[in-house]
Amino acid sequence: MVAGEEGLTVGLFGGTFDPVHQGHLDLALHVFDRCRLDRLLLIPALVPPHKRQPVAAFADRAAMIEAALAACSVGRERMRCSRLEADLPPPSYTIHTVKALAAARPADRHLLIIGADSLLDLPHWHRIDDLLDLVSLIVVRRAAIEPAVIDRALAALAPGFTFDPSRNQWLGRGGQTADYFDDIELPVSSSAIREDLAAGRVPAMLPPPVFAYIRDHRLYGWREAS
Ligand code: ATP
C-alpha cells in the first residue's frame, strides 16, 4: 500500500464455488451496490475446512469465477477473483486470509459476506473471536432460516453483537457492524447444480460462461451426448 493512500471498503466473499452460480453473483452484485463497496473479492477456498472437499480443482473453480465476472457489468478491478488462498497453508481458514489482506493494505475496512447457513456455522470457525475483531458481517438470507434464528446466532457470537434499532444494525464491541439482508433470496446451490449436470440437465442458475467452461473441461460428469 502506498503511504497516505486512503483505505477502501472491501467485501470478502469466500466459498467453495464448486461451481460459482448465479446466486453467488446476484448476491455479490446486490451487496456491492447496497454497501457501496469499493471492491469485492470472491475468494475460492483451496481446502475448505468446514465442508466436504471440492469436486473440481482449485484452478478450475477460480477460472469459472473469472469467466463469470468477465461477463458482469461491474468493472474487473472492482469485483474480482482472489487466488490468495492457493498461497496460504491449508486448510483455508478465513482468519489467515483476512490477516494476509489486512497486512497488505492496513487501511482497508473488510466486510465478510456470508449466507445465513454459514452464520449458523460461524461459532465453529477457526479463531472466530479474532476474526470478528477484524471484519464486519453481511449476512444474506438463505432458504428457510427464520429471522429469530439469525437474531439468536448474532447475539450468541463472542464477541457478541447487540441490535441497535435506531440504525437497524447489529453493533460489535470494537466498532464492527453486522447487517442481515433478508429481502433477497436466491434459491440455488452448487450441489443442486452439480446434480443437474451429472444427470445431463443444463442448470437454470448457471451463468453461460461457466456452463461453457464446464462443457469444455468435462467437469461434474457432464457429457455432451447426455
Ligand atoms: P454447496 O451446495 O456445494 O454447499 P453453495 O451453493 O452453498 O455450495 P458455497 O461456495 O459453499 O456455495 O457458498 C459460499 C458462500 O455463499 C456461503 O457463505 C454461502 O452461505 C453463500 N451462498 C451460496 N449460495 C447462496 C444463496 N443461494 N443464497 C445466499 N447465500 C448463498
Short mmCIF file of C-alpha atoms and ligand atoms in Angstrom, two decimals:
data_model
loop_
_atom_site.label_atom_id
_atom_site.label_comp_id
_atom_site.label_asym_id
_atom_site.label_seq_id
_atom_site.Cartn_x
_atom_site.Cartn_y
_atom_site.Cartn_z
CA MET A 1 0.00 0.00 0.00
CA VAL A 2 1.30 3.44 -0.90
CA ALA A 3 1.85 5.73 2.13
CA GLY A 4 -1.04 8.14 2.54
CA GLU A 5 -3.35 6.08 0.32
CA GLU A 6 -6.92 6.05 1.60
CA GLY A 7 -8.43 2.83 2.86
CA LEU A 8 -11.10 1.13 0.78
CA THR A 9 -14.23 -0.71 1.84
CA VAL A 10 -13.70 -4.24 0.58
CA GLY A 11 -16.27 -7.04 0.54
CA LEU A 12 -14.84 -10.53 1.08
CA PHE A 13 -16.96 -13.33 -0.28
CA GLY A 14 -15.35 -16.69 0.35
CA GLY A 15 -16.67 -20.11 -0.53
CA THR A 16 -16.06 -23.36 -2.32
CA PHE A 17 -17.62 -22.07 -5.55
CA ASP A 18 -17.92 -25.62 -6.89
CA PRO A 19 -19.09 -24.19 -9.26
CA VAL A 20 -19.88 -20.47 -8.89
CA HIS A 21 -23.59 -19.94 -9.65
CA GLN A 22 -25.97 -17.09 -10.39
CA GLY A 23 -26.95 -16.92 -6.69
CA HIS A 24 -23.34 -16.11 -5.76
CA LEU A 25 -23.16 -13.45 -8.48
CA ASP A 26 -26.53 -11.83 -7.70
CA LEU A 27 -25.66 -11.78 -4.01
CA ALA A 28 -22.25 -10.20 -4.74
CA LEU A 29 -23.76 -7.54 -7.02
CA HIS A 30 -26.53 -6.76 -4.53
CA VAL A 31 -24.10 -6.31 -1.62
CA PHE A 32 -21.67 -4.37 -3.80
CA ASP A 33 -24.33 -1.75 -4.60
CA ARG A 34 -26.12 -1.71 -1.28
CA CYS A 35 -22.97 -1.39 0.85
CA ARG A 36 -21.32 0.97 -1.63
CA LEU A 37 -18.22 -1.20 -1.73
CA ASP A 38 -15.06 -0.02 -3.43
CA ARG A 39 -14.08 -3.61 -4.16
CA LEU A 40 -15.46 -7.08 -3.77
CA LEU A 41 -13.28 -10.18 -3.80
CA LEU A 42 -14.65 -13.64 -4.50
CA ILE A 43 -12.20 -15.93 -2.74
CA PRO A 44 -12.32 -19.64 -3.59
CA ALA A 45 -11.06 -21.88 -0.79
CA LEU A 46 -8.13 -24.13 -1.63
CA VAL A 47 -9.10 -26.63 1.10
CA PRO A 48 -12.46 -25.72 2.72
CA PRO A 49 -12.18 -26.54 6.44
CA HIS A 50 -15.90 -26.72 7.21
CA LYS A 51 -17.40 -28.88 4.49
CA ARG A 52 -16.79 -31.75 2.10
CA GLN A 53 -13.85 -31.33 -0.24
CA PRO A 54 -14.48 -29.80 -3.66
CA VAL A 55 -15.20 -31.88 -6.75
CA ALA A 56 -13.41 -29.51 -9.15
CA ALA A 57 -9.76 -28.45 -8.83
CA PHE A 58 -8.92 -25.05 -7.36
CA ALA A 59 -7.65 -23.80 -10.75
CA ASP A 60 -10.95 -24.73 -12.43
CA ARG A 61 -13.08 -23.18 -9.68
CA ALA A 62 -11.09 -19.95 -9.88
CA ALA A 63 -11.20 -19.93 -13.69
CA MET A 64 -15.01 -20.33 -13.60
CA ILE A 65 -15.32 -17.34 -11.26
CA GLU A 66 -13.13 -15.31 -13.58
CA ALA A 67 -15.21 -16.33 -16.61
CA ALA A 68 -18.43 -15.35 -14.80
CA LEU A 69 -17.04 -11.99 -13.66
CA ALA A 70 -15.75 -11.16 -17.15
CA ALA A 71 -19.40 -11.10 -18.27
CA CYS A 72 -20.52 -8.86 -15.33
CA SER A 73 -21.30 -5.18 -15.71
CA VAL A 74 -19.13 -4.17 -12.72
CA GLY A 75 -15.54 -3.43 -13.78
CA ARG A 76 -12.81 -6.04 -13.38
CA GLU A 77 -10.86 -4.03 -10.84
CA ARG A 78 -13.90 -3.57 -8.61
CA MET A 79 -15.14 -7.13 -8.46
CA ARG A 80 -12.63 -9.89 -8.95
CA CYS A 81 -11.49 -13.37 -8.04
CA SER A 82 -8.68 -13.59 -5.49
CA ARG A 83 -6.46 -16.70 -5.68
CA LEU A 84 -4.83 -15.77 -2.37
CA GLU A 85 -5.83 -18.97 -0.56
CA ALA A 86 -3.73 -21.01 -3.03
CA ASP A 87 -0.67 -19.42 -1.41
CA LEU A 88 -1.72 -19.89 2.23
CA PRO A 89 -1.22 -23.09 4.24
CA PRO A 90 -4.22 -25.45 4.15
CA PRO A 91 -6.89 -25.71 5.38
CA SER A 92 -8.16 -22.36 4.16
CA TYR A 93 -9.10 -20.61 7.39
CA THR A 94 -10.72 -17.21 6.84
CA ILE A 95 -8.73 -15.66 9.70
CA HIS A 96 -5.50 -16.32 7.76
CA THR A 97 -6.95 -14.84 4.58
CA VAL A 98 -8.20 -11.69 6.30
CA LYS A 99 -4.90 -11.23 8.14
CA ALA A 100 -2.97 -11.52 4.86
CA LEU A 101 -5.25 -8.96 3.20
CA ALA A 102 -5.05 -6.60 6.18
CA ALA A 103 -1.24 -6.86 6.26
CA ALA A 104 -1.06 -5.89 2.59
CA ARG A 105 -3.48 -2.96 2.92
CA PRO A 106 -3.85 -1.98 6.60
CA ALA A 107 -6.16 0.98 5.99
CA ASP A 108 -8.86 -1.08 4.27
CA ARG A 109 -12.12 -1.99 6.00
CA HIS A 110 -13.27 -5.55 5.40
CA LEU A 111 -16.87 -6.76 5.24
CA LEU A 112 -17.27 -10.53 5.33
CA ILE A 113 -20.23 -11.66 3.21
CA ILE A 114 -21.87 -14.94 4.22
CA GLY A 115 -25.15 -16.76 3.67
CA ALA A 116 -27.35 -17.45 6.69
CA ASP A 117 -26.30 -21.12 6.66
CA SER A 118 -22.69 -20.03 7.15
CA LEU A 119 -23.70 -17.70 10.02
CA LEU A 120 -25.03 -20.70 11.93
CA ASP A 121 -21.72 -22.46 11.40
CA LEU A 122 -19.61 -19.43 12.43
CA PRO A 123 -19.04 -20.48 16.09
CA HIS A 124 -17.06 -23.47 14.74
CA TRP A 125 -14.75 -21.36 12.58
CA HIS A 126 -11.06 -21.29 13.48
CA ARG A 127 -10.20 -18.35 15.80
CA ILE A 128 -13.65 -16.84 15.30
CA ASP A 129 -13.12 -14.26 18.09
CA ASP A 130 -10.02 -12.91 16.34
CA LEU A 131 -11.83 -12.94 13.00
CA LEU A 132 -14.76 -10.94 14.39
CA ASP A 133 -12.31 -8.32 15.66
CA LEU A 134 -11.15 -7.77 12.09
CA VAL A 135 -14.30 -7.77 9.97
CA SER A 136 -17.86 -6.54 9.87
CA LEU A 137 -20.50 -9.04 8.77
CA ILE A 138 -23.03 -9.00 5.97
CA VAL A 139 -25.41 -11.93 6.32
CA VAL A 140 -27.77 -12.78 3.48
CA ARG A 141 -30.98 -14.78 3.80
CA ARG A 142 -30.84 -18.39 2.76
CA ALA A 143 -33.56 -20.99 2.48
CA ALA A 144 -35.94 -21.36 5.38
CA ILE A 145 -33.74 -19.95 8.15
CA GLU A 146 -36.07 -17.80 10.28
CA PRO A 147 -35.12 -14.22 11.32
CA ALA A 148 -35.38 -15.20 15.01
CA VAL A 149 -32.70 -17.84 14.43
CA ILE A 150 -30.45 -15.20 12.84
CA ASP A 151 -31.02 -12.86 15.80
CA ARG A 152 -30.06 -15.56 18.27
CA ALA A 153 -26.98 -16.54 16.26
CA LEU A 154 -25.71 -12.94 16.07
CA ALA A 155 -26.34 -12.31 19.78
CA ALA A 156 -24.58 -15.54 20.74
CA LEU A 157 -21.37 -14.80 18.85
CA ALA A 158 -18.36 -13.97 21.01
CA PRO A 159 -17.53 -11.12 20.96
CA GLY A 160 -21.31 -10.61 20.71
CA PHE A 161 -23.34 -8.17 18.66
CA THR A 162 -26.16 -6.05 20.08
CA PHE A 163 -29.03 -4.86 17.91
CA ASP A 164 -29.39 -1.08 17.60
CA PRO A 165 -32.97 -0.35 16.39
CA SER A 166 -32.12 3.27 15.55
CA ARG A 167 -29.59 2.06 12.97
CA ASN A 168 -31.38 -1.18 12.15
CA GLN A 169 -27.98 -2.78 12.52
CA TRP A 170 -26.07 -5.01 14.92
CA LEU A 171 -23.09 -3.42 16.65
CA GLY A 172 -19.97 -5.18 17.93
CA ARG A 173 -17.72 -4.00 20.74
CA GLY A 174 -14.90 -2.66 18.59
CA GLY A 175 -16.92 -0.67 16.06
CA GLN A 176 -17.72 -3.67 13.88
CA THR A 177 -21.23 -3.99 12.49
CA ALA A 178 -23.39 -6.86 11.34
CA ASP A 179 -26.20 -6.45 8.81
CA TYR A 180 -28.80 -9.02 7.92
CA PHE A 181 -30.32 -8.65 4.45
CA ASP A 182 -33.49 -10.70 4.38
CA ASP A 183 -35.04 -9.09 1.33
CA ILE A 184 -33.10 -11.05 -1.25
CA GLU A 185 -33.49 -14.76 -1.60
CA LEU A 186 -31.63 -16.82 -4.16
CA PRO A 187 -32.92 -20.39 -4.24
CA VAL A 188 -29.90 -22.11 -5.76
CA SER A 189 -26.94 -24.14 -4.55
CA SER A 190 -23.78 -25.55 -6.11
CA SER A 191 -24.82 -29.05 -5.03
CA ALA A 192 -28.12 -28.80 -6.94
CA ILE A 193 -26.19 -27.56 -9.96
CA ARG A 194 -23.73 -30.47 -9.78
CA GLU A 195 -26.65 -32.91 -9.56
CA ASP A 196 -28.27 -31.38 -12.66
CA LEU A 197 -25.02 -31.54 -14.61
CA ALA A 198 -24.36 -35.17 -13.67
CA ALA A 199 -27.90 -36.02 -14.79
CA GLY A 200 -27.39 -34.28 -18.14
CA ARG A 201 -29.63 -31.28 -17.38
CA VAL A 202 -28.43 -27.73 -18.12
CA PRO A 203 -28.93 -25.92 -14.78
CA ALA A 204 -31.06 -22.78 -14.89
CA MET A 205 -28.94 -20.72 -12.49
CA LEU A 206 -25.58 -21.39 -14.09
CA PRO A 207 -24.06 -18.36 -15.85
CA PRO A 208 -23.48 -19.21 -19.57
CA PRO A 209 -19.67 -18.65 -19.45
CA VAL A 210 -19.46 -21.06 -16.50
CA PHE A 211 -21.52 -23.68 -18.34
CA ALA A 212 -19.24 -23.26 -21.38
CA TYR A 213 -16.18 -23.86 -19.17
CA ILE A 214 -17.76 -26.96 -17.59
CA ARG A 215 -18.70 -28.32 -21.02
CA ASP A 216 -15.23 -27.67 -22.47
CA HIS A 217 -13.45 -29.23 -19.49
CA ARG A 218 -16.00 -32.02 -18.91
CA LEU A 219 -16.44 -31.22 -15.24
CA TYR A 220 -19.05 -32.62 -12.82
CA GLY A 221 -19.79 -35.65 -15.02
CA TRP A 222 -21.22 -33.54 -17.86
CA ARG A 223 -21.28 -35.41 -21.17
CA GLU A 224 -22.15 -33.71 -24.46
CA ALA A 225 -24.44 -36.54 -25.60
CA SER A 226 -26.30 -36.73 -22.31
P1 ATP B 1 -22.89 -26.34 -1.86
O1 ATP B 1 -24.27 -26.53 -2.38
O2 ATP B 1 -21.86 -27.18 -2.58
O3 ATP B 1 -22.82 -26.49 -0.35
P2 ATP B 1 -23.10 -23.41 -2.00
O4 ATP B 1 -24.10 -23.16 -3.08
O5 ATP B 1 -23.56 -23.27 -0.58
O6 ATP B 1 -22.42 -24.84 -2.22
P3 ATP B 1 -20.58 -22.14 -1.43
O7 ATP B 1 -19.50 -21.88 -2.40
O8 ATP B 1 -20.32 -23.16 -0.41
O9 ATP B 1 -21.89 -22.46 -2.30
O10 ATP B 1 -21.07 -20.78 -0.75
C1 ATP B 1 -20.22 -19.73 -0.46
C2 ATP B 1 -20.99 -18.71 0.36
O11 ATP B 1 -22.12 -18.27 -0.40
C3 ATP B 1 -21.54 -19.23 1.68
O12 ATP B 1 -21.43 -18.20 2.65
C4 ATP B 1 -23.00 -19.50 1.37
O13 ATP B 1 -23.79 -19.36 2.53
C5 ATP B 1 -23.30 -18.40 0.36
N1 ATP B 1 -24.34 -18.77 -0.60
C6 ATP B 1 -24.25 -19.66 -1.60
N2 ATP B 1 -25.39 -19.73 -2.30
C7 ATP B 1 -26.23 -18.85 -1.72
C8 ATP B 1 -27.59 -18.47 -1.97
N3 ATP B 1 -28.29 -19.03 -2.95
N4 ATP B 1 -28.16 -17.54 -1.16
C9 ATP B 1 -27.44 -16.98 -0.14
N5 ATP B 1 -26.15 -17.31 0.14
C10 ATP B 1 -25.56 -18.22 -0.63
#
